[in-house]
Amino acid sequence: MSIYKGLLISKDRSWSEELLQLVSEENIEISVVSEWKRTFREQQSYHYIFVDLDTIENPQQIPMSSSSIVLGLTRNYEFEQARTWLVAGAKDVIVLPDEKNRLQEALKASKEQFKFQKETESGYGNGLVHAFYSAKGGSGKTLLASLMAQSLSIHHGFKVLLIDLNAQFGNADVLFGIQPVRSYFDLIPVMDEMDIRHLQNVSNYHEETKVTLLTGPANPAKAESIPDELIGRLIRVAKSHYDYIILDLPPHINNSTFTGLNESNHIHYILTPDSLGLRAFKYSEDLFERFQIGRGGEVSVLINRYHPKLELTLKDMEKIIGREVNGSIESDFFSIQPFINMGEGFYKKKKDKGSNKVSKSMKKYVDEMQNRTKG
């Protein structure tokens, strides 16, 4: 029995035979037409719209809808043509028969998207934004942001989006073993009409942890040309569809960092137990106060790479910074390194407490945060 409905728009009869064969095991019932009709838009009953790019050259002929996934099909890849369709909101442009595997992967990923949309309509998406920040580079905030995202997803069943705002040389994707093809830079052309469909088209869903990851362009030239308002709009769209949005912020203060801090419900400042980390925190504290960031006790101090034999104790650091330390992550370099190198999930199932001191410490921190929220 077919679960999904598909529409193929093509004047080439061989396309229908080829496509029917390729999706025969995907539970998709496909109707074939030679042209787009207005009634298709009114019905909005198709999960998939497959478009022969030789039949319809202009994507403006097909109004993109968040209820349908558009996949362009072509026999000869042309970069400008593909870019035009992707910018307009198509999920992907696939060359057949050469990229049969990519078609299967796109269909698999889209089923997760349909599931996500159905759950969202059922009331998911509280839209809490948590930012990880440190004025000191190399503090480990990317690792900790990824750990929190995975713990919230696996241990607490939340829908989580992790956004790597280190636009120039971000590396959150490495921790998930992902090689992103697209980034939030690709959302610039659709910034004014951005919706969840656009966001999902450029993000990556990590099957093992069920965390959605959105990365930057990893290109200094592109990073500099990101409009100021893009990040704010991106976060606001995500807030209406996810339970938690985790932001991994760069150490330097730029427009993206400032926007991320201001859009956050909670800021986790990552402090390393050394003089450089303490000095950077003091500078950040002055900056937060000057710009009224983290008002109302919305900033938590999280000590990373803590060890009982360190010269500075937790009490010492509290005296130096003049405020309470809200949590600590124990140092465990050699145990955590294989997970980082292999891009494996740090937690496998709900009852998994973590296999090293770092993952165990983060689970404890997240559990305590959830208990405070419930209380």
GROMACS .gro file of C-alpha atoms in nm:
model
  375
    1MET     CA    1   0.000   0.000   0.000
    2SER     CA    2   0.138   0.343  -0.098
    3ILE     CA    3   0.201   0.586   0.184
    4TYR     CA    4   0.336   0.878  -0.019
    5LYS     CA    5   0.203   1.046  -0.331
    6GLY     CA    6   0.431   1.172  -0.606
    7LEU     CA    7   0.385   1.377  -0.921
    8LEU     CA    8   0.620   1.354  -1.219
    9ILE     CA    9   0.609   1.643  -1.465
   10SER     CA   10   0.767   1.533  -1.792
   11LYS     CA   11   0.696   1.510  -2.163
   12ASP     CA   12   0.940   1.221  -2.189
   13ARG     CA   13   0.762   0.888  -2.134
   14SER     CA   14   1.089   0.709  -2.058
   15TRP     CA   15   1.125   0.920  -1.743
   16SER     CA   16   0.810   0.770  -1.591
   17GLU     CA   17   0.925   0.413  -1.654
   18GLU     CA   18   1.269   0.485  -1.515
   19LEU     CA   19   1.139   0.667  -1.208
   20LEU     CA   20   0.878   0.403  -1.130
   21GLN     CA   21   1.149   0.141  -1.130
   22LEU     CA   22   1.378   0.345  -0.905
   23VAL     CA   23   1.112   0.418  -0.640
   24SER     CA   24   0.938   0.080  -0.657
   25GLU     CA   25   1.041  -0.004  -0.299
   26GLU     CA   26   0.978   0.344  -0.151
   27ASN     CA   27   0.597   0.322  -0.113
   28ILE     CA   28   0.542   0.616  -0.349
   29GLU     CA   29   0.242   0.627  -0.582
   30ILE     CA   30   0.341   0.837  -0.885
   31SER     CA   31   0.113   1.023  -1.125
   32VAL     CA   32   0.260   1.145  -1.454
   33VAL     CA   33   0.160   1.467  -1.632
   34SER     CA   34   0.315   1.657  -1.921
   35GLU     CA   35   0.267   2.006  -1.773
   36TRP     CA   36   0.202   2.189  -1.446
   37LYS     CA   37  -0.156   2.286  -1.372
   38ARG     CA   38  -0.294   2.531  -1.119
   39THR     CA   39  -0.517   2.261  -0.972
   40PHE     CA   40  -0.207   2.078  -0.844
   41ARG     CA   41  -0.126   2.374  -0.625
   42GLU     CA   42  -0.482   2.395  -0.496
   43GLN     CA   43  -0.487   2.028  -0.400
   44GLN     CA   44  -0.149   2.035  -0.222
   45SER     CA   45  -0.175   1.658  -0.188
   46TYR     CA   46   0.162   1.551  -0.325
   47HIS     CA   47   0.452   1.461  -0.099
   48TYR     CA   48   0.695   1.462  -0.393
   49ILE     CA   49   0.705   1.663  -0.713
   50PHE     CA   50   0.960   1.525  -0.960
   51VAL     CA   51   1.038   1.774  -1.234
   52ASP     CA   52   1.201   1.694  -1.567
   53LEU     CA   53   1.414   2.006  -1.614
   54ASP     CA   54   1.388   1.969  -1.992
   55THR     CA   55   1.010   2.003  -1.961
   56ILE     CA   56   1.005   2.294  -1.713
   57GLU     CA   57   1.307   2.521  -1.731
   58ASN     CA   58   1.190   2.799  -1.498
   59PRO     CA   59   1.127   2.701  -1.131
   60GLN     CA   60   0.895   3.001  -1.097
   61GLN     CA   61   0.635   2.799  -1.288
   62ILE     CA   62   0.604   2.570  -0.985
   63PRO     CA   63   0.522   2.753  -0.660
   64MET     CA   64   0.727   2.583  -0.389
   65SER     CA   65   0.528   2.465  -0.087
   66SER     CA   66   0.644   2.343   0.253
   67SER     CA   67   0.404   2.048   0.216
   68SER     CA   68   0.580   1.909  -0.094
   69ILE     CA   69   0.941   1.821  -0.173
   70VAL     CA   70   1.058   1.920  -0.520
   71LEU     CA   71   1.331   1.712  -0.685
   72GLY     CA   72   1.474   1.819  -1.020
   73LEU     CA   73   1.567   1.542  -1.266
   74THR     CA   74   1.808   1.589  -1.553
   75ARG     CA   75   2.025   1.382  -1.784
   76ASN     CA   76   2.303   1.640  -1.811
   77TYR     CA   77   2.412   1.844  -1.510
   78GLU     CA   78   2.438   2.220  -1.564
   79PHE     CA   79   2.566   2.418  -1.267
   80GLU     CA   80   2.368   2.738  -1.325
   81GLN     CA   81   2.046   2.548  -1.388
   82ALA     CA   82   2.092   2.341  -1.073
   83ARG     CA   83   2.174   2.647  -0.864
   84THR     CA   84   1.860   2.825  -0.990
   85TRP     CA   85   1.639   2.536  -0.879
   86LEU     CA   86   1.814   2.495  -0.543
   87VAL     CA   87   1.784   2.865  -0.467
   88ALA     CA   88   1.415   2.853  -0.557
   89GLY     CA   89   1.362   2.585  -0.292
   90ALA     CA   90   1.412   2.248  -0.464
   91LYS     CA   91   1.546   1.977  -0.235
   92ASP     CA   92   1.803   1.860  -0.490
   93VAL     CA   93   1.884   1.827  -0.859
   94ILE     CA   94   1.969   1.470  -0.958
   95VAL     CA   95   2.131   1.338  -1.275
   96LEU     CA   96   1.971   1.014  -1.392
   97PRO     CA   97   2.064   0.738  -1.434
   98ASP     CA   98   2.414   0.825  -1.302
   99GLU     CA   99   2.299   0.938  -0.955
  100LYS     CA  100   2.048   0.667  -0.863
  101ASN     CA  101   2.200   0.637  -0.516
  102ARG     CA  102   2.160   1.009  -0.453
  103LEU     CA  103   1.792   0.981  -0.540
  104GLN     CA  104   1.750   0.700  -0.287
  105GLU     CA  105   1.933   0.905  -0.022
  106ALA     CA  106   1.717   1.211  -0.094
  107LEU     CA  107   1.398   1.007  -0.059
  108LYS     CA  108   1.519   0.858   0.269
  109ALA     CA  109   1.610   1.200   0.411
  110SER     CA  110   1.280   1.349   0.297
  111LYS     CA  111   1.080   1.087   0.487
  112GLU     CA  112   1.244   1.210   0.806
  113GLN     CA  113   1.142   1.561   0.701
  114PHE     CA  114   0.777   1.456   0.656
  115LYS     CA  115   0.785   1.290   0.999
  116PHE     CA  116   0.934   1.607   1.147
  117GLN     CA  117   0.666   1.826   0.991
  118LYS     CA  118   0.387   1.600   1.118
  119GLU     CA  119   0.524   1.609   1.473
  120THR     CA  120   0.572   1.986   1.452
  121GLU     CA  121   0.206   2.029   1.360
  122SER     CA  122   0.120   1.816   1.666
  123GLY     CA  123   0.274   2.070   1.900
  124TYR     CA  124   0.650   2.016   1.892
  125GLY     CA  125   0.888   2.310   1.897
  126ASN     CA  126   0.924   2.519   2.214
  127GLY     CA  127   1.199   2.720   2.053
  128LEU     CA  128   1.452   2.754   2.337
  129VAL     CA  129   1.784   2.895   2.219
  130HIS     CA  130   2.101   2.804   2.408
  131ALA     CA  131   2.432   2.964   2.307
  132PHE     CA  132   2.780   2.832   2.383
  133TYR     CA  133   3.032   3.113   2.401
  134SER     CA  134   3.386   3.184   2.522
  135ALA     CA  135   3.608   3.480   2.447
  136LYS     CA  136   3.907   3.244   2.461
  137GLY     CA  137   3.976   3.036   2.152
  138GLY     CA  138   4.027   2.664   2.199
  139SER     CA  139   3.804   2.648   2.506
  140GLY     CA  140   3.620   2.338   2.378
  141LYS     CA  141   3.281   2.503   2.330
  142THR     CA  142   3.217   2.328   1.995
  143LEU     CA  143   3.259   1.989   2.158
  144LEU     CA  144   3.039   2.085   2.455
  145ALA     CA  145   2.769   2.235   2.232
  146SER     CA  146   2.761   1.910   2.033
  147LEU     CA  147   2.745   1.703   2.351
  148MET     CA  148   2.451   1.905   2.484
  149ALA     CA  149   2.268   1.873   2.152
  150GLN     CA  150   2.314   1.495   2.153
  151SER     CA  151   2.213   1.459   2.519
  152LEU     CA  152   1.897   1.668   2.475
  153SER     CA  153   1.803   1.456   2.174
  154ILE     CA  154   1.888   1.107   2.301
  155HIS     CA  155   1.828   1.133   2.675
  156HIS     CA  156   1.530   1.371   2.673
  157GLY     CA  157   1.371   1.312   2.332
  158PHE     CA  158   1.380   1.674   2.216
  159LYS     CA  159   1.405   1.795   1.858
  160VAL     CA  160   1.740   1.969   1.842
  161LEU     CA  161   1.906   2.192   1.584
  162LEU     CA  162   2.276   2.268   1.625
  163ILE     CA  163   2.393   2.577   1.433
  164ASP     CA  164   2.766   2.625   1.385
  165LEU     CA  165   2.810   3.002   1.364
  166ASN     CA  166   3.187   2.974   1.320
  167ALA     CA  167   3.127   3.069   0.959
  168GLN     CA  168   3.490   3.085   0.851
  169PHE     CA  169   3.639   2.764   0.986
  170GLY     CA  170   3.370   2.585   1.184
  171ASN     CA  171   3.420   2.217   1.259
  172ALA     CA  172   3.106   2.091   1.433
  173ASP     CA  173   3.045   1.872   1.127
  174VAL     CA  174   3.362   1.675   1.207
  175LEU     CA  175   3.219   1.571   1.544
  176PHE     CA  176   2.919   1.419   1.364
  177GLY     CA  177   3.119   1.261   1.083
  178ILE     CA  178   2.933   1.473   0.828
  179GLN     CA  179   3.061   1.644   0.512
  180PRO     CA  180   2.806   1.921   0.441
  181VAL     CA  181   2.744   2.017   0.081
  182ARG     CA  182   2.535   2.325   0.161
  183SER     CA  183   2.533   2.583   0.441
  184TYR     CA  184   2.324   2.872   0.572
  185PHE     CA  185   2.513   3.090   0.323
  186ASP     CA  186   2.286   2.932   0.058
  187LEU     CA  187   1.983   3.083   0.232
  188ILE     CA  188   2.079   3.439   0.138
  189PRO     CA  189   1.872   3.445  -0.186
  190VAL     CA  190   1.557   3.329  -0.001
  191MET     CA  191   1.616   3.528   0.316
  192ASP     CA  192   1.299   3.736   0.285
  193GLU     CA  193   1.068   3.435   0.244
  194MET     CA  194   1.266   3.183   0.448
  195ASP     CA  195   1.069   2.899   0.606
  196ILE     CA  196   1.143   2.558   0.757
  197ARG     CA  197   1.156   2.399   0.411
  198HIS     CA  198   1.453   2.615   0.312
  199LEU     CA  199   1.628   2.545   0.640
  200GLN     CA  200   1.589   2.169   0.605
  201ASN     CA  201   1.714   2.178   0.246
  202VAL     CA  202   2.055   2.308   0.357
  203SER     CA  203   2.089   2.124   0.690
  204ASN     CA  204   2.210   1.772   0.770
  205TYR     CA  205   2.016   1.517   0.975
  206HIS     CA  206   2.241   1.289   1.183
  207GLU     CA  207   2.067   0.952   1.192
  208GLU     CA  208   2.253   0.812   1.492
  209THR     CA  209   2.180   1.098   1.733
  210LYS     CA  210   1.873   1.247   1.558
  211VAL     CA  211   2.033   1.593   1.578
  212THR     CA  212   1.997   1.832   1.284
  213LEU     CA  213   2.317   2.020   1.203
  214LEU     CA  214   2.343   2.347   1.013
  215THR     CA  215   2.689   2.473   0.924
  216GLY     CA  216   2.850   2.785   0.783
  217PRO     CA  217   3.027   2.817   0.446
  218ALA     CA  218   3.375   2.743   0.592
  219ASN     CA  219   3.505   3.007   0.354
  220PRO     CA  220   3.639   3.342   0.483
  221ALA     CA  221   3.529   3.534   0.173
  222LYS     CA  222   3.173   3.399   0.190
  223ALA     CA  223   3.159   3.441   0.567
  224GLU     CA  224   3.232   3.813   0.534
  225SER     CA  225   2.941   3.859   0.291
  226ILE     CA  226   2.672   3.704   0.515
  227PRO     CA  227   2.404   3.974   0.574
  228ASP     CA  228   2.354   4.085   0.934
  229GLU     CA  229   1.985   3.993   0.935
  230LEU     CA  230   2.031   3.636   0.800
  231ILE     CA  231   2.127   3.477   1.134
  232GLY     CA  232   1.841   3.645   1.321
  233ARG     CA  233   1.583   3.528   1.069
  234LEU     CA  234   1.731   3.180   1.064
  235ILE     CA  235   1.705   3.148   1.442
  236ARG     CA  236   1.348   3.281   1.446
  237VAL     CA  237   1.236   3.027   1.183
  238ALA     CA  238   1.405   2.745   1.376
  239LYS     CA  239   1.242   2.850   1.705
  240SER     CA  240   0.896   2.767   1.574
  241HIS     CA  241   0.995   2.414   1.467
  242TYR     CA  242   1.253   2.285   1.716
  243ASP     CA  243   1.249   2.231   2.091
  244TYR     CA  244   1.610   2.344   2.128
  245ILE     CA  245   1.839   2.546   1.906
  246ILE     CA  246   2.202   2.515   2.017
  247LEU     CA  247   2.437   2.788   1.890
  248ASP     CA  248   2.811   2.736   1.870
  249LEU     CA  249   2.946   3.092   1.863
  250PRO     CA  250   3.293   3.211   1.755
  251PRO     CA  251   3.516   3.374   2.022
  252HIS     CA  252   3.542   3.707   1.841
  253ILE     CA  253   3.252   3.948   1.859
  254ASN     CA  254   3.098   4.009   1.517
  255ASN     CA  255   2.742   4.064   1.400
  256SER     CA  256   2.662   3.691   1.399
  257THR     CA  257   2.798   3.646   1.751
  258PHE     CA  258   2.612   3.948   1.881
  259THR     CA  259   2.287   3.834   1.717
  260GLY     CA  260   2.326   3.483   1.857
  261LEU     CA  261   2.385   3.611   2.209
  262ASN     CA  262   2.086   3.844   2.194
  263GLU     CA  263   1.852   3.578   2.052
  264SER     CA  264   1.946   3.327   2.324
  265ASN     CA  265   1.729   3.227   2.617
  266HIS     CA  266   2.040   3.100   2.794
  267ILE     CA  267   2.415   3.149   2.746
  268HIS     CA  268   2.666   2.888   2.857
  269TYR     CA  269   3.001   3.059   2.903
  270ILE     CA  270   3.284   2.806   2.871
  271LEU     CA  271   3.566   2.891   3.111
  272THR     CA  272   3.901   2.714   3.111
  273PRO     CA  273   4.078   2.690   3.451
  274ASP     CA  274   4.381   2.902   3.365
  275SER     CA  275   4.484   3.266   3.374
  276LEU     CA  276   4.410   3.321   3.003
  277GLY     CA  277   4.059   3.184   3.041
  278LEU     CA  278   3.992   3.389   3.354
  279ARG     CA  279   4.115   3.709   3.192
  280ALA     CA  280   3.899   3.647   2.882
  281PHE     CA  281   3.596   3.594   3.106
  282LYS     CA  282   3.650   3.931   3.275
  283TYR     CA  283   3.658   4.103   2.935
  284SER     CA  284   3.340   3.921   2.831
  285GLU     CA  285   3.164   4.010   3.156
  286ASP     CA  286   3.231   4.380   3.094
  287LEU     CA  287   3.105   4.345   2.738
  288PHE     CA  288   2.788   4.163   2.846
  289GLU     CA  289   2.713   4.431   3.100
  290ARG     CA  290   2.774   4.714   2.855
  291PHE     CA  291   2.537   4.568   2.595
  292GLN     CA  292   2.286   4.420   2.843
  293ILE     CA  293   2.350   4.062   2.730
  294GLY     CA  294   2.232   3.777   2.952
  295ARG     CA  295   2.000   3.985   3.166
  296GLY     CA  296   1.810   3.818   3.449
  297GLY     CA  297   2.062   3.546   3.533
  298GLU     CA  298   2.052   3.388   3.189
  299VAL     CA  299   2.428   3.317   3.185
  300SER     CA  300   2.578   2.997   3.328
  301VAL     CA  301   2.950   2.948   3.382
  302LEU     CA  302   3.070   2.602   3.280
  303ILE     CA  303   3.428   2.503   3.363
  304ASN     CA  304   3.585   2.284   3.094
  305ARG     CA  305   3.883   2.050   3.135
  306TYR     CA  306   3.861   2.055   3.511
  307HIS     CA  307   4.077   1.817   3.717
  308PRO     CA  308   4.088   1.784   4.097
  309LYS     CA  309   4.469   1.818   4.094
  310LEU     CA  310   4.466   2.156   3.919
  311GLU     CA  311   4.624   2.449   4.101
  312LEU     CA  312   4.293   2.636   4.091
  313THR     CA  313   3.995   2.476   4.263
  314LEU     CA  314   3.634   2.551   4.175
  315LYS     CA  315   3.609   2.766   4.489
  316ASP     CA  316   3.919   2.960   4.383
  317MET     CA  317   3.770   3.033   4.044
  318GLU     CA  318   3.441   3.145   4.195
  319LYS     CA  319   3.629   3.393   4.415
  320ILE     CA  320   3.829   3.525   4.119
  321ILE     CA  321   3.531   3.578   3.886
  322GLY     CA  322   3.298   3.685   4.166
  323ARG     CA  323   3.012   3.452   4.076
  324GLU     CA  324   2.892   3.094   4.108
  325VAL     CA  325   3.024   2.821   3.882
  326ASN     CA  326   2.723   2.632   3.749
  327GLY     CA  327   2.895   2.316   3.630
  328SER     CA  328   3.223   2.151   3.540
  329ILE     CA  329   3.339   1.912   3.270
  330GLU     CA  330   3.615   1.679   3.383
  331SER     CA  331   3.928   1.650   3.172
  332ASP     CA  332   3.962   1.319   2.986
  333PHE     CA  333   4.163   1.387   2.671
  334PHE     CA  334   4.266   1.037   2.572
  335SER     CA  335   3.919   0.884   2.618
  336ILE     CA  336   3.736   1.155   2.425
  337GLN     CA  337   3.981   1.175   2.133
  338PRO     CA  338   3.869   0.857   1.950
  339PHE     CA  339   3.509   0.984   1.940
  340ILE     CA  340   3.628   1.315   1.794
  341ASN     CA  341   3.849   1.149   1.532
  342MET     CA  342   3.585   0.899   1.421
  343GLY     CA  343   3.286   1.135   1.428
  344GLU     CA  344   3.082   0.896   1.641
  345GLY     CA  345   2.789   0.985   1.864
  346PHE     CA  346   2.885   1.023   2.229
  347TYR     CA  347   2.558   0.862   2.341
  348LYS     CA  348   2.397   0.561   2.176
  349LYS     CA  349   2.064   0.522   2.358
  350LYS     CA  350   1.851   0.682   2.628
  351LYS     CA  351   2.007   0.492   2.919
  352ASP     CA  352   2.362   0.560   2.797
  353LYS     CA  353   2.539   0.772   3.059
  354GLY     CA  354   2.851   0.819   2.847
  355SER     CA  355   3.169   0.616   2.823
  356ASN     CA  356   3.413   0.886   2.943
  357LYS     CA  357   3.434   1.165   3.198
  358VAL     CA  358   3.351   1.436   2.945
  359SER     CA  359   3.026   1.283   2.819
  360LYS     CA  360   2.924   1.181   3.173
  361SER     CA  361   2.984   1.536   3.300
  362MET     CA  362   2.776   1.688   3.020
  363LYS     CA  363   2.487   1.445   3.078
  364LYS     CA  364   2.487   1.546   3.445
  365TYR     CA  365   2.491   1.915   3.349
  366VAL     CA  366   2.202   1.872   3.104
  367ASP     CA  367   1.998   1.664   3.350
  368GLU     CA  368   2.041   1.930   3.619
  369MET     CA  369   1.938   2.199   3.370
  370GLN     CA  370   1.623   2.005   3.281
  371ASN     CA  371   1.539   1.954   3.649
  372ARG     CA  372   1.569   2.328   3.712
  373THR     CA  373   1.344   2.398   3.414
  374LYS     CA  374   1.078   2.156   3.538
  375GLY     CA  375   1.103   2.300   3.887
   0.00000   0.00000   0.00000
